[in-house]
Short mmCIF file of C-alpha atoms and ligand atoms in Angstrom, two decimals:
data_model
loop_
_atom_site.label_atom_id
_atom_site.label_comp_id
_atom_site.label_asym_id
_atom_site.label_seq_id
_atom_site.Cartn_x
_atom_site.Cartn_y
_atom_site.Cartn_z
CA MET A 1 -64.86 51.40 136.66
CA ARG A 2 -67.78 54.19 135.63
CA THR A 3 -69.16 56.18 138.50
CA GLN A 4 -71.26 59.90 138.19
CA VAL A 5 -68.33 61.62 140.11
CA CYS A 6 -64.95 60.77 140.68
CA ILE A 7 -63.27 63.00 143.67
CA ILE A 8 -59.65 63.20 143.40
CA GLY A 9 -58.85 63.66 147.42
CA GLY A 10 -60.08 62.15 150.44
CA GLY A 11 -59.44 65.12 152.28
CA PRO A 12 -62.81 66.86 154.51
CA SER A 13 -64.37 68.34 151.00
CA GLY A 14 -63.74 65.14 149.07
CA LEU A 15 -65.02 62.51 152.23
CA LEU A 16 -67.90 65.19 152.82
CA LEU A 17 -69.25 65.71 149.22
CA SER A 18 -69.43 62.08 148.45
CA GLN A 19 -71.59 61.49 151.60
CA LEU A 20 -73.87 64.57 151.08
CA LEU A 21 -74.08 62.99 147.15
CA HIS A 22 -74.39 59.72 147.85
CA LEU A 23 -77.48 60.82 150.09
CA ALA A 24 -78.78 62.67 146.94
CA GLY A 25 -78.59 59.32 144.67
CA ILE A 26 -75.67 60.40 143.69
CA ASP A 27 -72.48 57.66 143.29
CA SER A 28 -69.03 59.11 143.37
CA VAL A 29 -65.39 57.05 143.94
CA VAL A 30 -62.55 58.72 145.93
CA LEU A 31 -59.33 59.13 145.02
CA GLU A 32 -57.09 59.16 147.90
CA ARG A 33 -53.32 59.54 147.26
CA HIS A 34 -52.35 58.66 151.32
CA THR A 35 -53.19 56.15 153.64
CA ARG A 36 -56.27 56.70 155.49
CA ASP A 37 -54.03 56.94 158.17
CA HIS A 38 -51.55 59.46 156.51
CA VAL A 39 -54.88 61.16 156.07
CA LEU A 40 -55.99 61.13 160.04
CA SER A 41 -52.48 61.94 161.23
CA ARG A 42 -53.02 66.23 159.90
CA ILE A 43 -53.48 68.49 162.47
CA ARG A 44 -55.10 71.63 161.05
CA ALA A 45 -58.18 73.04 161.77
CA GLY A 46 -60.03 74.01 165.04
CA VAL A 47 -62.69 76.35 164.40
CA LEU A 48 -65.65 75.59 162.61
CA GLU A 49 -68.55 77.91 161.30
CA TRP A 50 -72.49 76.77 162.15
CA GLY A 51 -72.96 75.99 158.15
CA THR A 52 -70.13 73.35 158.83
CA VAL A 53 -71.86 71.91 161.89
CA ARG A 54 -75.60 71.90 159.55
CA MET A 55 -73.72 70.30 156.46
CA MET A 56 -71.64 67.42 158.89
CA GLU A 57 -75.40 67.54 160.03
CA ARG A 58 -76.98 67.08 156.80
CA ALA A 59 -74.09 64.33 155.93
CA GLU A 60 -75.64 62.58 159.08
CA ALA A 61 -71.51 62.70 160.44
CA ALA A 62 -72.37 64.72 163.74
CA GLU A 63 -73.14 62.90 166.44
CA ARG A 64 -69.99 62.56 168.29
CA MET A 65 -69.44 66.83 167.18
CA HIS A 66 -72.37 66.93 169.27
CA LYS A 67 -71.06 64.78 172.18
CA GLU A 68 -67.02 65.90 172.27
CA GLY A 69 -67.67 69.60 170.87
CA PHE A 70 -67.27 73.12 172.81
CA LEU A 71 -70.13 75.28 172.04
CA HIS A 72 -67.75 78.87 171.52
CA GLU A 73 -69.91 81.93 172.35
CA GLY A 74 -67.08 84.84 171.58
CA ILE A 75 -63.75 85.47 171.39
CA GLN A 76 -60.57 87.50 173.30
CA LEU A 77 -58.39 90.09 171.29
CA ALA A 78 -56.08 91.68 173.00
CA ALA A 79 -52.78 94.48 172.40
CA ALA A 80 -51.21 96.08 174.33
CA ASN A 81 -51.62 93.86 177.44
CA ARG A 82 -54.97 94.95 176.71
CA GLY A 83 -57.57 91.85 175.84
CA PHE A 84 -61.37 92.31 175.58
CA ARG A 85 -64.44 89.71 174.38
CA VAL A 86 -66.14 89.97 171.31
CA ASP A 87 -69.13 88.17 172.26
CA PHE A 88 -71.00 86.93 169.38
CA LYS A 89 -74.30 85.64 172.00
CA SER A 90 -75.30 89.05 172.93
CA LEU A 91 -73.55 91.02 169.48
CA ILE A 92 -75.61 88.49 166.47
CA ASP A 93 -77.15 85.10 168.50
CA SER A 94 -74.58 83.07 167.02
CA LYS A 95 -71.84 81.28 168.32
CA VAL A 96 -68.94 78.22 166.84
CA MET A 97 -68.02 75.01 167.58
CA ILE A 98 -64.68 74.09 168.62
CA TYR A 99 -63.69 70.56 166.76
CA GLY A 100 -60.82 69.14 165.50
CA GLN A 101 -60.61 69.01 161.50
CA THR A 102 -58.89 65.68 162.32
CA GLU A 103 -62.05 64.40 164.17
CA VAL A 104 -64.49 66.23 161.38
CA THR A 105 -61.93 63.70 158.81
CA ALA A 106 -62.46 60.55 160.67
CA ASP A 107 -66.38 61.15 161.20
CA LEU A 108 -66.72 61.16 157.41
CA TYR A 109 -64.75 58.47 156.89
CA GLU A 110 -67.17 56.42 159.27
CA ALA A 111 -69.96 57.25 157.91
CA ARG A 112 -68.72 56.98 154.32
CA GLU A 113 -67.94 53.35 155.66
CA LYS A 114 -71.42 52.89 157.33
CA LEU A 115 -72.85 53.58 154.08
CA ASP A 116 -70.37 52.01 152.14
CA GLY A 117 -68.71 54.54 150.42
CA VAL A 118 -65.86 53.64 147.71
CA ILE A 119 -62.84 55.49 148.75
CA VAL A 120 -59.68 54.38 146.64
CA HIS A 121 -56.29 54.92 149.01
CA GLU A 122 -53.07 55.02 147.87
CA ALA A 123 -54.20 56.26 144.05
CA GLN A 124 -51.11 57.33 143.00
CA GLY A 125 -50.40 59.31 139.93
CA ALA A 126 -54.23 60.52 138.71
CA ALA A 127 -54.73 62.04 135.42
CA LEU A 128 -57.39 63.76 134.38
CA HIS A 129 -58.39 63.24 131.10
CA ASP A 130 -61.39 64.90 128.41
CA LEU A 131 -62.21 67.14 130.80
CA ASP A 132 -63.74 69.73 127.56
CA SER A 133 -65.60 66.70 126.18
CA ASP A 134 -68.93 64.86 127.30
CA ALA A 135 -66.83 61.85 128.65
CA PRO A 136 -63.85 62.68 130.89
CA TYR A 137 -62.23 60.54 132.20
CA VAL A 138 -59.47 59.67 135.05
CA THR A 139 -56.44 57.27 135.74
CA TYR A 140 -54.30 56.66 138.47
CA VAL A 141 -52.58 53.60 139.54
CA THR A 142 -53.14 51.33 142.36
CA ASP A 143 -50.82 48.03 142.58
CA ASN A 144 -48.38 48.83 140.01
CA ALA A 145 -51.76 48.73 137.75
CA GLU A 146 -52.97 51.84 136.38
CA GLN A 147 -56.56 52.00 136.64
CA ARG A 148 -59.54 53.88 134.75
CA ILE A 149 -62.32 55.69 135.91
CA ASP A 150 -65.11 56.95 132.93
CA CYS A 151 -67.49 59.41 135.03
CA ASP A 152 -69.49 62.51 133.97
CA PHE A 153 -67.85 64.46 136.24
CA VAL A 154 -64.57 65.10 138.00
CA VAL A 155 -64.05 67.50 141.53
CA GLY A 156 -60.90 68.61 142.12
CA CYS A 157 -60.62 68.11 146.18
CA ASP A 158 -56.87 67.56 146.37
CA GLY A 159 -55.85 70.97 147.88
CA TYR A 160 -53.22 73.80 147.01
CA HIS A 161 -50.66 71.17 145.95
CA GLY A 162 -53.35 68.78 143.80
CA VAL A 163 -53.61 67.64 140.43
CA SER A 164 -56.87 69.03 139.36
CA ARG A 165 -55.84 72.79 139.70
CA ALA A 166 -52.67 72.17 137.60
CA SER A 167 -54.65 69.84 135.04
CA ILE A 168 -56.72 73.17 133.39
CA PRO A 169 -54.31 75.00 131.03
CA ALA A 170 -53.38 77.84 132.34
CA ALA A 171 -55.28 80.33 129.60
CA LYS A 172 -58.37 79.25 131.51
CA LEU A 173 -57.89 80.34 134.91
CA LYS A 174 -56.70 83.42 136.72
CA THR A 175 -55.07 83.07 140.04
CA PHE A 176 -54.72 86.00 142.58
CA GLU A 177 -51.66 85.08 145.42
CA LYS A 178 -50.99 87.68 148.26
CA VAL A 179 -47.86 85.56 150.33
CA TYR A 180 -47.54 87.13 154.11
CA PRO A 181 -44.08 87.28 154.46
CA PHE A 182 -43.94 85.17 157.73
CA GLY A 183 -45.52 82.02 159.00
CA TRP A 184 -47.30 80.42 161.74
CA LEU A 185 -45.11 77.86 164.52
CA GLY A 186 -48.05 75.55 165.86
CA VAL A 187 -47.11 73.40 169.26
CA LEU A 188 -49.91 70.64 170.27
CA ALA A 189 -49.78 70.34 174.11
CA GLU A 190 -51.40 67.62 176.42
CA THR A 191 -52.10 70.41 178.86
CA PRO A 192 -55.36 72.99 179.73
CA PRO A 193 -56.05 75.61 177.41
CA VAL A 194 -55.03 78.98 178.75
CA SER A 195 -58.50 80.10 178.78
CA ASP A 196 -62.21 78.66 178.02
CA GLU A 197 -61.83 81.15 174.34
CA LEU A 198 -59.42 81.89 171.81
CA ILE A 199 -57.44 84.59 172.93
CA TYR A 200 -55.63 86.05 169.30
CA ALA A 201 -53.27 88.89 170.75
CA ASN A 202 -51.07 91.31 168.78
CA HIS A 203 -47.80 92.02 169.86
CA ARG A 204 -45.01 93.91 168.77
CA ARG A 205 -42.63 90.63 169.35
CA GLY A 206 -45.40 89.28 166.56
CA PHE A 207 -48.80 87.76 166.83
CA ALA A 208 -49.97 85.03 169.25
CA LEU A 209 -53.22 82.81 169.53
CA CYS A 210 -54.75 80.26 172.30
CA SER A 211 -56.56 77.62 171.19
CA MET A 212 -57.69 73.95 172.12
CA ARG A 213 -59.10 71.09 170.83
CA ASN A 214 -60.59 69.95 174.47
CA ASP A 215 -60.36 70.73 178.27
CA ALA A 216 -56.87 68.19 178.15
CA LEU A 217 -55.38 69.55 174.74
CA SER A 218 -54.51 72.85 174.00
CA ARG A 219 -53.25 74.34 170.25
CA TYR A 220 -50.83 77.28 170.28
CA TYR A 221 -49.34 79.57 167.57
CA ILE A 222 -46.67 82.37 167.54
CA GLN A 223 -45.50 84.56 164.38
CA THR A 224 -42.38 82.91 163.40
CA PRO A 225 -40.28 83.99 160.30
CA THR A 226 -41.23 81.00 157.85
CA ASP A 227 -37.66 80.08 157.61
CA ASP A 228 -36.68 80.06 161.07
CA PRO A 229 -35.16 76.27 162.15
CA MET A 230 -37.11 74.08 163.48
CA GLU A 231 -34.17 73.52 165.91
CA LYS A 232 -34.41 77.06 167.21
CA TRP A 233 -37.67 76.25 168.70
CA THR A 234 -37.29 73.81 171.78
CA ASP A 235 -40.24 73.92 173.77
CA ALA A 236 -39.05 75.92 176.33
CA ALA A 237 -38.35 78.64 173.61
CA PHE A 238 -41.87 78.53 172.02
CA TRP A 239 -43.47 78.88 175.95
CA ASP A 240 -41.39 82.08 176.67
CA GLU A 241 -42.01 84.08 173.24
CA LEU A 242 -46.11 82.91 173.90
CA GLN A 243 -45.90 83.95 177.23
CA ARG A 244 -44.33 87.72 175.85
CA ARG A 245 -46.63 87.84 173.64
CA LEU A 246 -50.14 87.54 175.78
CA PRO A 247 -51.01 89.72 178.39
CA ASN A 248 -50.10 89.84 181.60
CA GLU A 249 -53.42 87.77 183.28
CA ALA A 250 -53.65 85.14 180.48
CA ALA A 251 -49.57 84.71 180.58
CA ASP A 252 -49.88 83.67 184.46
CA ALA A 253 -51.95 81.15 183.68
CA LEU A 254 -50.49 79.69 180.72
CA VAL A 255 -49.84 75.10 181.61
CA LYS A 256 -46.51 74.41 179.72
CA GLY A 257 -45.76 71.05 179.11
CA PRO A 258 -44.79 68.33 176.55
CA SER A 259 -45.29 69.65 172.46
CA VAL A 260 -47.02 66.10 170.37
CA GLU A 261 -46.80 68.54 167.52
CA LYS A 262 -44.53 71.47 166.13
CA ASN A 263 -44.39 72.41 162.84
CA ILE A 264 -44.36 75.74 160.51
CA VAL A 265 -47.33 76.49 158.03
CA PRO A 266 -46.68 79.44 155.98
CA LEU A 267 -49.19 82.05 155.70
CA ARG A 268 -50.48 83.12 151.61
CA SER A 269 -54.11 84.23 150.16
CA PHE A 270 -54.76 82.32 147.02
CA VAL A 271 -58.06 82.60 144.64
CA ALA A 272 -57.99 80.19 141.55
CA GLU A 273 -60.97 81.59 139.11
CA PRO A 274 -63.17 80.27 137.28
CA MET A 275 -63.82 77.57 139.68
CA ARG A 276 -64.58 75.22 137.05
CA TYR A 277 -63.09 73.99 133.60
CA GLY A 278 -65.27 71.68 131.43
CA ARG A 279 -66.66 68.98 133.32
CA LEU A 280 -63.97 69.59 136.76
CA PHE A 281 -65.10 71.67 139.78
CA LEU A 282 -62.52 72.56 141.97
CA VAL A 283 -63.27 72.89 145.21
CA GLY A 284 -61.81 73.76 148.98
CA ASP A 285 -57.54 74.77 149.10
CA ALA A 286 -57.03 73.61 145.70
CA ALA A 287 -59.26 76.63 144.54
CA HIS A 288 -58.14 79.05 147.39
CA ILE A 289 -56.00 79.46 150.53
CA VAL A 290 -56.35 81.46 153.08
CA PRO A 291 -53.95 82.68 156.28
CA PRO A 292 -55.13 80.84 159.46
CA THR A 293 -55.71 83.46 161.14
CA GLY A 294 -59.62 84.41 160.44
CA ALA A 295 -59.79 80.39 160.60
CA LYS A 296 -61.77 80.29 157.35
CA GLY A 297 -59.69 77.39 155.43
CA LEU A 298 -62.06 74.82 156.70
CA ASN A 299 -65.44 75.89 156.32
CA LEU A 300 -65.00 77.89 152.94
CA ALA A 301 -63.87 74.00 151.78
CA VAL A 302 -67.61 72.99 153.21
CA SER A 303 -69.34 76.07 151.81
CA ASP A 304 -67.92 74.94 148.39
CA VAL A 305 -69.07 71.60 149.14
CA HIS A 306 -71.88 73.01 149.89
CA TYR A 307 -73.16 75.03 146.78
CA LEU A 308 -71.67 71.51 144.36
CA HIS A 309 -73.42 69.10 146.22
CA LYS A 310 -76.39 71.38 145.26
CA ALA A 311 -75.54 71.92 141.34
CA LEU A 312 -74.83 68.45 141.06
CA THR A 313 -78.31 67.82 142.26
CA GLN A 314 -80.27 69.78 140.57
CA HIS A 315 -78.40 68.86 137.72
CA TYR A 316 -79.52 65.31 138.05
CA GLN A 317 -82.88 66.17 138.32
CA GLY A 318 -83.04 67.88 135.08
CA GLU A 319 -81.81 71.29 135.47
CA ARG A 320 -79.65 71.69 132.49
CA LEU A 321 -78.25 75.07 133.62
CA ALA A 322 -77.85 74.63 137.48
CA LEU A 323 -73.73 73.57 137.36
CA ASP A 324 -73.46 76.87 135.55
CA HIS A 325 -74.35 78.91 138.72
CA TYR A 326 -71.34 76.94 141.14
CA SER A 327 -68.38 78.89 140.62
CA PRO A 328 -70.14 82.44 140.58
CA ASN A 329 -71.69 81.53 143.55
CA ALA A 330 -68.90 79.57 145.49
CA LEU A 331 -66.82 82.78 144.59
CA ALA A 332 -69.07 85.12 145.94
CA ARG A 333 -68.49 83.23 149.78
CA VAL A 334 -64.87 82.88 149.06
CA TRP A 335 -63.77 86.58 148.41
CA LYS A 336 -65.70 87.71 151.28
CA ALA A 337 -63.42 85.53 153.30
CA ILE A 338 -60.45 86.06 151.51
CA ARG A 339 -61.37 89.35 152.56
CA PHE A 340 -61.53 89.01 156.07
CA SER A 341 -58.88 86.78 156.88
CA TRP A 342 -56.62 88.74 155.20
CA TRP A 343 -57.69 91.96 157.52
CA MET A 344 -57.39 89.87 160.66
CA THR A 345 -53.84 88.92 159.03
CA THR A 346 -52.69 92.13 158.78
CA THR A 347 -54.51 93.41 161.75
CA MET A 348 -52.95 91.19 164.25
CA HIS A 349 -49.33 90.30 163.42
CA ARG A 350 -46.34 92.30 163.20
CA PHE A 351 -44.77 93.04 159.48
CA PRO A 352 -40.95 93.30 158.36
CA ASP A 353 -41.07 96.43 157.38
CA GLN A 354 -43.77 97.96 160.64
CA GLY A 355 -42.65 101.10 162.16
CA GLU A 356 -43.84 102.57 165.25
CA PHE A 357 -46.63 104.33 163.52
CA ASP A 358 -48.33 101.24 162.11
CA GLN A 359 -47.59 99.73 165.44
CA ARG A 360 -50.18 102.43 166.35
CA ILE A 361 -52.65 101.90 163.79
CA GLN A 362 -53.43 98.42 164.57
CA GLU A 363 -53.69 99.25 167.91
CA SER A 364 -56.30 101.55 167.37
CA GLU A 365 -58.14 99.59 165.30
CA LEU A 366 -58.57 96.98 168.07
CA ALA A 367 -58.61 99.90 170.43
CA TYR A 368 -61.69 101.13 168.13
CA LEU A 369 -62.89 97.43 167.82
CA GLU A 370 -63.11 97.21 171.46
CA SER A 371 -65.32 100.71 171.87
CA SER A 372 -67.49 99.86 169.07
CA ALA A 373 -70.76 97.07 169.08
CA ALA A 374 -70.91 97.95 165.52
CA ALA A 375 -67.19 97.15 164.47
CA GLN A 376 -67.68 94.13 166.99
CA THR A 377 -71.19 92.77 165.27
CA GLN A 378 -69.06 93.20 161.64
CA LEU A 379 -66.58 91.11 163.05
CA ALA A 380 -68.62 88.24 164.99
CA GLU A 381 -70.71 87.86 161.69
CA ASN A 382 -67.58 87.53 159.88
CA TYR A 383 -66.05 85.18 161.99
CA VAL A 384 -69.37 82.86 162.86
CA GLY A 385 -69.41 82.47 159.03
CA LEU A 386 -71.24 84.54 156.76
CA PRO A 387 -74.47 83.25 155.47
CA TYR A 388 -74.51 80.49 152.58
P1 FAS B 401 -57.18 68.78 152.05
O1 FAS B 401 -55.83 69.09 151.99
O2 FAS B 401 -57.90 69.01 153.09
O3 FAS B 401 -56.92 67.28 151.49
C1 FAS B 401 -56.85 67.08 150.41
C2 FAS B 401 -57.10 66.07 150.57
O4 FAS B 401 -56.04 65.26 148.52
C3 FAS B 401 -55.42 65.42 150.96
O5 FAS B 401 -55.85 64.01 151.75
C4 FAS B 401 -54.13 64.80 150.39
O6 FAS B 401 -53.96 63.55 150.67
C5 FAS B 401 -55.39 64.51 149.02
N1 FAS B 401 -54.40 64.94 147.45
C6 FAS B 401 -53.83 65.34 147.69
N2 FAS B 401 -53.50 65.86 145.97
C7 FAS B 401 -53.50 64.48 145.24
C8 FAS B 401 -54.30 63.62 144.24
N3 FAS B 401 -53.16 63.87 143.35
N4 FAS B 401 -54.84 62.25 144.31
C9 FAS B 401 -55.34 61.88 145.02
N5 FAS B 401 -55.89 62.44 146.34
C10 FAS B 401 -54.44 63.63 146.14
N6 FAS B 401 -57.59 76.07 158.22
C11 FAS B 401 -57.99 76.49 159.11
O7 FAS B 401 -59.11 77.14 159.50
N7 FAS B 401 -57.13 76.55 160.51
C12 FAS B 401 -56.10 76.23 160.74
O8 FAS B 401 -55.72 76.53 161.74
C13 FAS B 401 -55.16 75.71 159.65
N8 FAS B 401 -54.38 75.04 159.43
C14 FAS B 401 -53.59 74.63 158.40
C15 FAS B 401 -52.78 73.87 158.48
C16 FAS B 401 -51.65 73.59 157.40
C17 FAS B 401 -50.21 72.64 157.34
C18 FAS B 401 -52.41 73.61 156.47
C19 FAS B 401 -51.80 73.12 154.72
C20 FAS B 401 -53.30 73.58 156.06
C21 FAS B 401 -54.19 74.37 157.30
N9 FAS B 401 -55.44 75.04 157.23
C22 FAS B 401 -56.41 75.63 158.14
C23 FAS B 401 -56.66 74.34 155.75
C24 FAS B 401 -57.11 73.56 155.72
O9 FAS B 401 -58.29 73.23 157.22
C25 FAS B 401 -57.65 73.29 154.66
O10 FAS B 401 -58.44 74.63 154.59
C26 FAS B 401 -58.55 72.20 154.68
O11 FAS B 401 -57.69 70.85 154.96
C27 FAS B 401 -59.25 72.33 153.08
O12 FAS B 401 -59.70 70.79 152.86
P2 FAS B 401 -59.78 70.26 151.65
O13 FAS B 401 -59.75 71.60 150.86
O14 FAS B 401 -60.68 69.12 151.43
O15 FAS B 401 -58.44 69.59 151.01
C1 PHB B 402 -56.47 76.08 165.48
O1 PHB B 402 -57.79 76.04 166.73
O2 PHB B 402 -56.18 75.20 165.12
C2 PHB B 402 -57.02 77.45 165.31
C3 PHB B 402 -58.15 78.24 165.47
C4 PHB B 402 -58.59 79.36 165.42
C5 PHB B 402 -57.30 80.14 163.85
C6 PHB B 402 -56.90 78.99 163.34
C7 PHB B 402 -55.89 77.81 163.85
O3 PHB B 402 -57.90 81.19 163.40
#
């Protein structure tokens, strides 16, 4: 088989890139190692920057999101049993869309099907070859037969544990990493959300986040040690701990119910530079990871797609140097989101070695935020998403 762009990974970034390239007249093939059902079974992000909404509109995949998504014009922050609101609308006339990543991915699958997009599922053992030549190719196995795709370019949309970044010689990559000494225990419950906006709570027992998917499906997180045994976290134990960490008004309004999904994810900040090696380009989690505190992971993958789709389109229109701009342009925005996600994480979480002084510093940071429109504007413009 031959195509112009071979995309490794059928998550949101791979599907979005394939769709946008198709609309630009550039053909691609997506290789996904799992089944479609497996990809759609993942519960991940919930907050879409407005830039992501725009990209889904450009991909002709935004209709259901506008029908079923929720516009949020602010978030609530809390500490020491006090909460306050950061009002995106009054501060910067902006907003975010609450719409689960699972739905984004399902809508992109549907959009690819409408245009007869080529997505190979259960493509095992993908291997990338001759990336530093003008004729790269990818091999993989389906139905026990080895397949080969010759292409002009390979794009790694295969996440943090994918094969693409691992295919780059270590000497050609510089990586930056910070592993946080805690994780997030996430729960999905068929209960009405505790509030009509997200609540990020700093508490001396640990961080808590109240989010949602719709008005009958809530998404909650509490900070936990990454090695906590899941059996420790019965539903009752989870709800009690969440209630302890919320300001009284929210704690009293909390509707408990059986969890439909529960897991612990580790938190790290990670960047691999450059996001290119020869004919291979890295996109999304394949190149960078953020702690979900700033709701940036999925949104950064989308802005990478914006920069790469633009560069590939310009390349095929004859602009020889267009592709050289992808990595520096994408990384400039990535690092600003890495910074913001690190700041939100270090301000809102309880660190194991944290003393009373550190706790008071965090609380005074939040008290300053509450008192300052300038500080809230800085948070708002980063949270809703910096310009592409
Ligand atoms: P993805 O990981 O979504 O997709 C990669 C795809 O590549 C997968 O379908 C995988 O099966 C496939 N793949 C991997 N290796 C392959 C190979 N060798 N061959 C073929 N296919 C291969 N972000 C937020 O903003 N908020 C959150 O709350 C949040 N929660 C998260 C929870 C978890 C458990 C994880 C892992 C991430 C979370 N994220 C969150 C971040 C997440 O949303 C990512 O940023 C987003 O999925 C990035 O999308 P992609 O880059 O497309 O990578
Ligand atoms: C979510 O709804 O899953 C979510 C929302 C905001 C975050 C992280 C996760 O910062």
